[in-house]
Amino acid sequence: MKKLNRKLIRGTNWALAGILSLLGFSGCNGLIRVEYGSPNADYKVSGRVTDEQGTPVPNVKVELGKGEQLRYASFDSTRTGQDGRYSVSANYLPLDALDLVISDTDGEANGSFENDTIHVTFESKDYYKRGKGDWYQGAAKKEVNVKLKAKKKS
């Protein structure tokens, strides 16, 4: 009876370890999440979206993110106003750069423009608030004006 109990317990342990390891690995999608206790910084990017002639482009979607992580992380997105102005922000791990993704999602309503991704780099001069040596690294802001190219009609 003791041998049977040990085999049963050992088998159960193996099964549980296998299930837990499968669940643990399937829960990881390779993205870095900002959690409590992680170093972080605030980023703000604002500016104006215009066409090649300098006319403001309204209702264009503007997102802030980091490469492929843009699809999963909780970054800010907005649409440009009638004057083409936008402002997006993120609280993320301290980074040197973020991607600004501009998408014309309304079709022909305001003209048809090509989507664009701009790599926005943050330097020490862009930080207007510094952290106090703890987990908060500070806040940076940058003004980025974007000129969209019209889609070529085929």
PDB file of N, CA and C in Angstrom, residues 51-121:
ATOM      1  N   ASP A  51      -0.298  67.725 -44.557  1.00  0.00           N
ATOM      2  CA  ASP A  51       0.013  67.080 -45.828  1.00  0.00           C
ATOM      3  C   ASP A  51       1.270  67.739 -46.398  1.00  0.00           C
ATOM      4  N   GLU A  52       1.649  67.357 -47.593  1.00  0.00           N
ATOM      5  CA  GLU A  52       2.889  67.871 -48.187  1.00  0.00           C
ATOM      6  C   GLU A  52       2.843  69.369 -48.476  1.00  0.00           C
ATOM      7  N   GLN A  53       1.634  69.935 -48.586  1.00  0.00           N
ATOM      8  CA  GLN A  53       1.488  71.370 -48.824  1.00  0.00           C
ATOM      9  C   GLN A  53       1.410  72.172 -47.523  1.00  0.00           C
ATOM     10  N   GLY A  54       1.392  71.488 -46.371  1.00  0.00           N
ATOM     11  CA  GLY A  54       1.331  72.169 -45.086  1.00  0.00           C
ATOM     12  C   GLY A  54      -0.070  72.361 -44.551  1.00  0.00           C
ATOM     13  N   THR A  55      -1.067  71.762 -45.203  1.00  0.00           N
ATOM     14  CA  THR A  55      -2.450  71.852 -44.742  1.00  0.00           C
ATOM     15  C   THR A  55      -2.676  70.843 -43.624  1.00  0.00           C
ATOM     16  N   PRO A  56      -3.289  71.238 -42.493  1.00  0.00           N
ATOM     17  CA  PRO A  56      -3.547  70.296 -41.404  1.00  0.00           C
ATOM     18  C   PRO A  56      -4.422  69.130 -41.862  1.00  0.00           C
ATOM     19  N   VAL A  57      -4.121  67.941 -41.359  1.00  0.00           N
ATOM     20  CA  VAL A  57      -4.894  66.744 -41.692  1.00  0.00           C
ATOM     21  C   VAL A  57      -5.664  66.306 -40.440  1.00  0.00           C
ATOM     22  N   PRO A  58      -6.998  66.469 -40.437  1.00  0.00           N
ATOM     23  CA  PRO A  58      -7.783  66.060 -39.272  1.00  0.00           C
ATOM     24  C   PRO A  58      -8.108  64.568 -39.295  1.00  0.00           C
ATOM     25  N   ASN A  59      -8.478  64.048 -38.123  1.00  0.00           N
ATOM     26  CA  ASN A  59      -8.993  62.684 -37.965  1.00  0.00           C
ATOM     27  C   ASN A  59      -8.014  61.592 -38.388  1.00  0.00           C
ATOM     28  N   VAL A  60      -6.731  61.803 -38.141  1.00  0.00           N
ATOM     29  CA  VAL A  60      -5.715  60.783 -38.388  1.00  0.00           C
ATOM     30  C   VAL A  60      -5.390  60.124 -37.056  1.00  0.00           C
ATOM     31  N   LYS A  61      -5.300  58.798 -37.028  1.00  0.00           N
ATOM     32  CA  LYS A  61      -4.998  58.077 -35.785  1.00  0.00           C
ATOM     33  C   LYS A  61      -3.503  58.151 -35.504  1.00  0.00           C
ATOM     34  N   VAL A  62      -3.154  58.534 -34.263  1.00  0.00           N
ATOM     35  CA  VAL A  62      -1.761  58.637 -33.843  1.00  0.00           C
ATOM     36  C   VAL A  62      -1.589  57.763 -32.601  1.00  0.00           C
ATOM     37  N   GLU A  63      -0.619  56.826 -32.639  1.00  0.00           N
ATOM     38  CA  GLU A  63      -0.358  55.920 -31.520  1.00  0.00           C
ATOM     39  C   GLU A  63       1.103  56.019 -31.122  1.00  0.00           C
ATOM     40  N   LEU A  64       1.370  55.772 -29.858  1.00  0.00           N
ATOM     41  CA  LEU A  64       2.730  55.783 -29.335  1.00  0.00           C
ATOM     42  C   LEU A  64       3.025  54.411 -28.777  1.00  0.00           C
ATOM     43  N   GLY A  65       4.152  53.835 -29.153  1.00  0.00           N
ATOM     44  CA  GLY A  65       4.498  52.510 -28.666  1.00  0.00           C
ATOM     45  C   GLY A  65       5.934  52.164 -28.935  1.00  0.00           C
ATOM     46  N   LYS A  66       6.265  50.896 -28.776  1.00  0.00           N
ATOM     47  CA  LYS A  66       7.625  50.423 -28.974  1.00  0.00           C
ATOM     48  C   LYS A  66       7.588  49.198 -29.867  1.00  0.00           C
ATOM     49  N   GLY A  67       7.742  49.403 -31.172  1.00  0.00           N
ATOM     50  CA  GLY A  67       7.797  48.295 -32.124  1.00  0.00           C
ATOM     51  C   GLY A  67       6.569  47.418 -32.061  1.00  0.00           C
ATOM     52  N   GLU A  68       6.762  46.111 -32.025  1.00  0.00           N
ATOM     53  CA  GLU A  68       5.667  45.150 -31.989  1.00  0.00           C
ATOM     54  C   GLU A  68       4.873  45.247 -30.696  1.00  0.00           C
ATOM     55  N   GLN A  69       5.473  45.816 -29.645  1.00  0.00           N
ATOM     56  CA  GLN A  69       4.773  45.910 -28.374  1.00  0.00           C
ATOM     57  C   GLN A  69       3.582  46.849 -28.453  1.00  0.00           C
ATOM     58  N   LEU A  70       3.537  47.647 -29.475  1.00  0.00           N
ATOM     59  CA  LEU A  70       2.418  48.580 -29.637  1.00  0.00           C
ATOM     60  C   LEU A  70       1.091  47.836 -29.651  1.00  0.00           C
ATOM     61  N   ARG A  71       1.070  46.619 -30.182  1.00  0.00           N
ATOM     62  CA  ARG A  71      -0.181  45.877 -30.295  1.00  0.00           C
ATOM     63  C   ARG A  71      -0.700  45.407 -28.945  1.00  0.00           C
ATOM     64  N   TYR A  72       0.181  45.218 -27.957  1.00  0.00           N
ATOM     65  CA  TYR A  72      -0.237  44.618 -26.701  1.00  0.00           C
ATOM     66  C   TYR A  72      -0.167  45.557 -25.499  1.00  0.00           C
ATOM     67  N   ALA A  73       0.770  46.459 -25.501  1.00  0.00           N
ATOM     68  CA  ALA A  73       0.955  47.322 -24.341  1.00  0.00           C
ATOM     69  C   ALA A  73      -0.127  48.396 -24.280  1.00  0.00           C
ATOM     70  N   SER A  74      -0.283  48.979 -23.126  1.00  0.00           N
ATOM     71  CA  SER A  74      -1.321  49.996 -22.962  1.00  0.00           C
ATOM     72  C   SER A  74      -0.750  51.381 -23.219  1.00  0.00           C
ATOM     73  N   PHE A  75      -0.531  51.696 -24.462  1.00  0.00           N
ATOM     74  CA  PHE A  75      -0.050  53.007 -24.855  1.00  0.00           C
ATOM     75  C   PHE A  75      -1.228  53.855 -25.292  1.00  0.00           C
ATOM     76  N   ASP A  76      -0.993  55.130 -25.319  1.00  0.00           N
ATOM     77  CA  ASP A  76      -2.029  56.090 -25.657  1.00  0.00           C
ATOM     78  C   ASP A  76      -2.199  56.186 -27.176  1.00  0.00           C
ATOM     79  N   SER A  77      -3.417  56.397 -27.605  1.00  0.00           N
ATOM     80  CA  SER A  77      -3.668  56.707 -29.011  1.00  0.00           C
ATOM     81  C   SER A  77      -4.718  57.806 -29.052  1.00  0.00           C
ATOM     82  N   THR A  78      -4.697  58.570 -30.122  1.00  0.00           N
ATOM     83  CA  THR A  78      -5.629  59.684 -30.262  1.00  0.00           C
ATOM     84  C   THR A  78      -5.872  59.939 -31.735  1.00  0.00           C
ATOM     85  N   ARG A  79      -6.710  60.889 -32.026  1.00  0.00           N
ATOM     86  CA  ARG A  79      -6.942  61.344 -33.405  1.00  0.00           C
ATOM     87  C   ARG A  79      -6.619  62.827 -33.454  1.00  0.00           C
ATOM     88  N   THR A  80      -6.126  63.257 -34.587  1.00  0.00           N
ATOM     89  CA  THR A  80      -5.801  64.674 -34.742  1.00  0.00           C
ATOM     90  C   THR A  80      -7.081  65.495 -34.809  1.00  0.00           C
ATOM     91  N   GLY A  81      -6.986  66.738 -34.323  1.00  0.00           N
ATOM     92  CA  GLY A  81      -8.118  67.654 -34.367  1.00  0.00           C
ATOM     93  C   GLY A  81      -8.191  68.343 -35.725  1.00  0.00           C
ATOM     94  N   GLN A  82      -9.097  69.284 -35.861  1.00  0.00           N
ATOM     95  CA  GLN A  82      -9.267  70.013 -37.121  1.00  0.00           C
ATOM     96  C   GLN A  82      -8.004  70.786 -37.503  1.00  0.00           C
ATOM     97  N   ASP A  83      -7.218  71.171 -36.492  1.00  0.00           N
ATOM     98  CA  ASP A  83      -5.973  71.898 -36.757  1.00  0.00           C
ATOM     99  C   ASP A  83      -4.786  70.958 -36.963  1.00  0.00           C
ATOM    100  N   GLY A  84      -5.030  69.634 -36.966  1.00  0.00           N
ATOM    101  CA  GLY A  84      -3.977  68.644 -37.193  1.00  0.00           C
ATOM    102  C   GLY A  84      -3.132  68.348 -35.963  1.00  0.00           C
ATOM    103  N   ARG A  85      -3.464  68.934 -34.814  1.00  0.00           N
ATOM    104  CA  ARG A  85      -2.662  68.748 -33.611  1.00  0.00           C
ATOM    105  C   ARG A  85      -3.022  67.447 -32.905  1.00  0.00           C
ATOM    106  N   TYR A  86      -2.026  66.862 -32.230  1.00  0.00           N
ATOM    107  CA  TYR A  86      -2.208  65.635 -31.467  1.00  0.00           C
ATOM    108  C   TYR A  86      -1.321  65.687 -30.225  1.00  0.00           C
ATOM    109  N   SER A  87      -1.621  64.824 -29.266  1.00  0.00           N
ATOM    110  CA  SER A  87      -0.798  64.652 -28.073  1.00  0.00           C
ATOM    111  C   SER A  87      -1.031  63.242 -27.551  1.00  0.00           C
ATOM    112  N   VAL A  88       0.024  62.449 -27.438  1.00  0.00           N
ATOM    113  CA  VAL A  88      -0.063  61.084 -26.920  1.00  0.00           C
ATOM    114  C   VAL A  88       0.977  60.916 -25.820  1.00  0.00           C
ATOM    115  N   SER A  89       0.698  60.004 -24.891  1.00  0.00           N
ATOM    116  CA  SER A  89       1.626  59.804 -23.784  1.00  0.00           C
ATOM    117  C   SER A  89       1.688  58.332 -23.410  1.00  0.00           C
ATOM    118  N   ALA A  90       2.728  58.001 -22.639  1.00  0.00           N
ATOM    119  CA  ALA A  90       2.920  56.632 -22.170  1.00  0.00           C
ATOM    120  C   ALA A  90       3.737  56.657 -20.892  1.00  0.00           C
ATOM    121  N   ASN A  91       3.486  55.699 -20.032  1.00  0.00           N
ATOM    122  CA  ASN A  91       4.325  55.468 -18.869  1.00  0.00           C
ATOM    123  C   ASN A  91       4.921  54.094 -19.085  1.00  0.00           C
ATOM    124  N   TYR A  92       6.233  54.044 -19.238  1.00  0.00           N
ATOM    125  CA  TYR A  92       6.874  52.790 -19.622  1.00  0.00           C
ATOM    126  C   TYR A  92       8.247  52.702 -18.994  1.00  0.00           C
ATOM    127  N   LEU A  93       8.919  51.603 -19.244  1.00  0.00           N
ATOM    128  CA  LEU A  93      10.300  51.452 -18.795  1.00  0.00           C
ATOM    129  C   LEU A  93      11.151  52.568 -19.384  1.00  0.00           C
ATOM    130  N   PRO A  94      12.202  52.989 -18.714  1.00  0.00           N
ATOM    131  CA  PRO A  94      13.061  54.037 -19.286  1.00  0.00           C
ATOM    132  C   PRO A  94      13.637  53.579 -20.632  1.00  0.00           C
ATOM    133  N   LEU A  95      13.370  54.353 -21.674  1.00  0.00           N
ATOM    134  CA  LEU A  95      13.780  53.999 -23.031  1.00  0.00           C
ATOM    135  C   LEU A  95      14.486  55.174 -23.695  1.00  0.00           C
ATOM    136  N   ASP A  96      15.244  54.852 -24.731  1.00  0.00           N
ATOM    137  CA  ASP A  96      15.869  55.900 -25.535  1.00  0.00           C
ATOM    138  C   ASP A  96      14.962  56.340 -26.672  1.00  0.00           C
ATOM    139  N   ALA A  97      14.015  55.480 -27.056  1.00  0.00           N
ATOM    140  CA  ALA A  97      13.179  55.796 -28.218  1.00  0.00           C
ATOM    141  C   ALA A  97      11.843  55.076 -28.140  1.00  0.00           C
ATOM    142  N   LEU A  98      10.847  55.680 -28.764  1.00  0.00           N
ATOM    143  CA  LEU A  98       9.526  55.085 -28.944  1.00  0.00           C
ATOM    144  C   LEU A  98       9.115  55.301 -30.395  1.00  0.00           C
ATOM    145  N   ASP A  99       8.124  54.546 -30.852  1.00  0.00           N
ATOM    146  CA  ASP A  99       7.639  54.686 -32.220  1.00  0.00           C
ATOM    147  C   ASP A  99       6.312  55.437 -32.227  1.00  0.00           C
ATOM    148  N   LEU A 100       6.218  56.388 -33.116  1.00  0.00           N
ATOM    149  CA  LEU A 100       4.987  57.141 -33.339  1.00  0.00           C
ATOM    150  C   LEU A 100       4.384  56.593 -34.627  1.00  0.00           C
ATOM    151  N   VAL A 101       3.189  55.992 -34.522  1.00  0.00           N
ATOM    152  CA  VAL A 101       2.549  55.345 -35.666  1.00  0.00           C
ATOM    153  C   VAL A 101       1.355  56.186 -36.083  1.00  0.00           C
ATOM    154  N   ILE A 102       1.377  56.655 -37.331  1.00  0.00           N
ATOM    155  CA  ILE A 102       0.311  57.501 -37.864  1.00  0.00           C
ATOM    156  C   ILE A 102      -0.446  56.703 -38.916  1.00  0.00           C
ATOM    157  N   SER A 103      -1.775  56.602 -38.749  1.00  0.00           N
ATOM    158  CA  SER A 103      -2.602  55.805 -39.662  1.00  0.00           C
ATOM    159  C   SER A 103      -3.779  56.628 -40.151  1.00  0.00           C
ATOM    160  N   ASP A 104      -3.971  56.630 -41.457  1.00  0.00           N
ATOM    161  CA  ASP A 104      -5.139  57.278 -42.054  1.00  0.00           C
ATOM    162  C   ASP A 104      -6.225  56.217 -42.138  1.00  0.00           C
ATOM    163  N   THR A 105      -7.137  56.249 -41.186  1.00  0.00           N
ATOM    164  CA  THR A 105      -8.142  55.184 -41.083  1.00  0.00           C
ATOM    165  C   THR A 105      -9.523  55.587 -41.571  1.00  0.00           C
ATOM    166  N   ASP A 106      -9.693  56.837 -42.002  1.00  0.00           N
ATOM    167  CA  ASP A 106     -11.037  57.269 -42.400  1.00  0.00           C
ATOM    168  C   ASP A 106     -11.261  57.257 -43.906  1.00  0.00           C
ATOM    169  N   GLY A 107     -10.342  56.669 -44.647  1.00  0.00           N
ATOM    170  CA  GLY A 107     -10.509  56.563 -46.095  1.00  0.00           C
ATOM    171  C   GLY A 107     -10.358  57.898 -46.794  1.00  0.00           C
ATOM    172  N   GLU A 108     -11.291  58.223 -47.658  1.00  0.00           N
ATOM    173  CA  GLU A 108     -11.222  59.434 -48.475  1.00  0.00           C
ATOM    174  C   GLU A 108     -11.780  60.686 -47.788  1.00  0.00           C
ATOM    175  N   ALA A 109     -12.268  60.573 -46.564  1.00  0.00           N
ATOM    176  CA  ALA A 109     -12.941  61.695 -45.904  1.00  0.00           C
ATOM    177  C   ALA A 109     -12.065  62.948 -45.829  1.00  0.00           C
ATOM    178  N   ASN A 110     -10.794  62.798 -45.548  1.00  0.00           N
ATOM    179  CA  ASN A 110      -9.899  63.957 -45.449  1.00  0.00           C
ATOM    180  C   ASN A 110      -8.755  63.870 -46.464  1.00  0.00           C
ATOM    181  N   GLY A 111      -8.931  63.061 -47.478  1.00  0.00           N
ATOM    182  CA  GLY A 111      -7.851  62.771 -48.417  1.00  0.00           C
ATOM    183  C   GLY A 111      -7.286  61.414 -48.051  1.00  0.00           C
ATOM    184  N   SER A 112      -6.586  60.813 -48.925  1.00  0.00           N
ATOM    185  CA  SER A 112      -6.040  59.483 -48.671  1.00  0.00           C
ATOM    186  C   SER A 112      -4.524  59.593 -48.528  1.00  0.00           C
ATOM    187  N   PHE A 113      -4.015  59.192 -47.358  1.00  0.00           N
ATOM    188  CA  PHE A 113      -2.594  59.343 -47.060  1.00  0.00           C
ATOM    189  C   PHE A 113      -1.964  58.008 -46.712  1.00  0.00           C
ATOM    190  N   GLU A 114      -0.654  57.904 -46.962  1.00  0.00           N
ATOM    191  CA  GLU A 114       0.092  56.704 -46.606  1.00  0.00           C
ATOM    192  C   GLU A 114       0.335  56.703 -45.105  1.00  0.00           C
ATOM    193  N   ASN A 115       0.284  55.509 -44.498  1.00  0.00           N
ATOM    194  CA  ASN A 115       0.600  55.373 -43.081  1.00  0.00           C
ATOM    195  C   ASN A 115       2.091  55.599 -42.887  1.00  0.00           C
ATOM    196  N   ASP A 116       2.475  56.020 -41.691  1.00  0.00           N
ATOM    197  CA  ASP A 116       3.873  56.339 -41.426  1.00  0.00           C
ATOM    198  C   ASP A 116       4.237  55.932 -40.000  1.00  0.00           C
ATOM    199  N   THR A 117       5.470  55.520 -39.796  1.00  0.00           N
ATOM    200  CA  THR A 117       6.007  55.235 -38.469  1.00  0.00           C
ATOM    201  C   THR A 117       7.267  56.063 -38.298  1.00  0.00           C
ATOM    202  N   ILE A 118       7.321  56.823 -37.219  1.00  0.00           N
ATOM    203  CA  ILE A 118       8.463  57.693 -36.952  1.00  0.00           C
ATOM    204  C   ILE A 118       9.120  57.240 -35.659  1.00  0.00           C
ATOM    205  N   HIS A 119      10.419  57.038 -35.711  1.00  0.00           N
ATOM    206  CA  HIS A 119      11.203  56.632 -34.549  1.00  0.00           C
ATOM    207  C   HIS A 119      11.580  57.901 -33.776  1.00  0.00           C
ATOM    208  N   VAL A 120      10.998  58.092 -32.601  1.00  0.00           N
ATOM    209  CA  VAL A 120      11.226  59.288 -31.792  1.00  0.00           C
ATOM    210  C   VAL A 120      12.246  58.959 -30.713  1.00  0.00           C
ATOM    211  N   THR A 121      13.389  59.632 -30.741  1.00  0.00           N
ATOM    212  CA  THR A 121      14.434  59.384 -29.741  1.00  0.00           C
ATOM    213  C   THR A 121      14.359  60.427 -28.635  1.00  0.00           C
TER     214      THR A 121
END
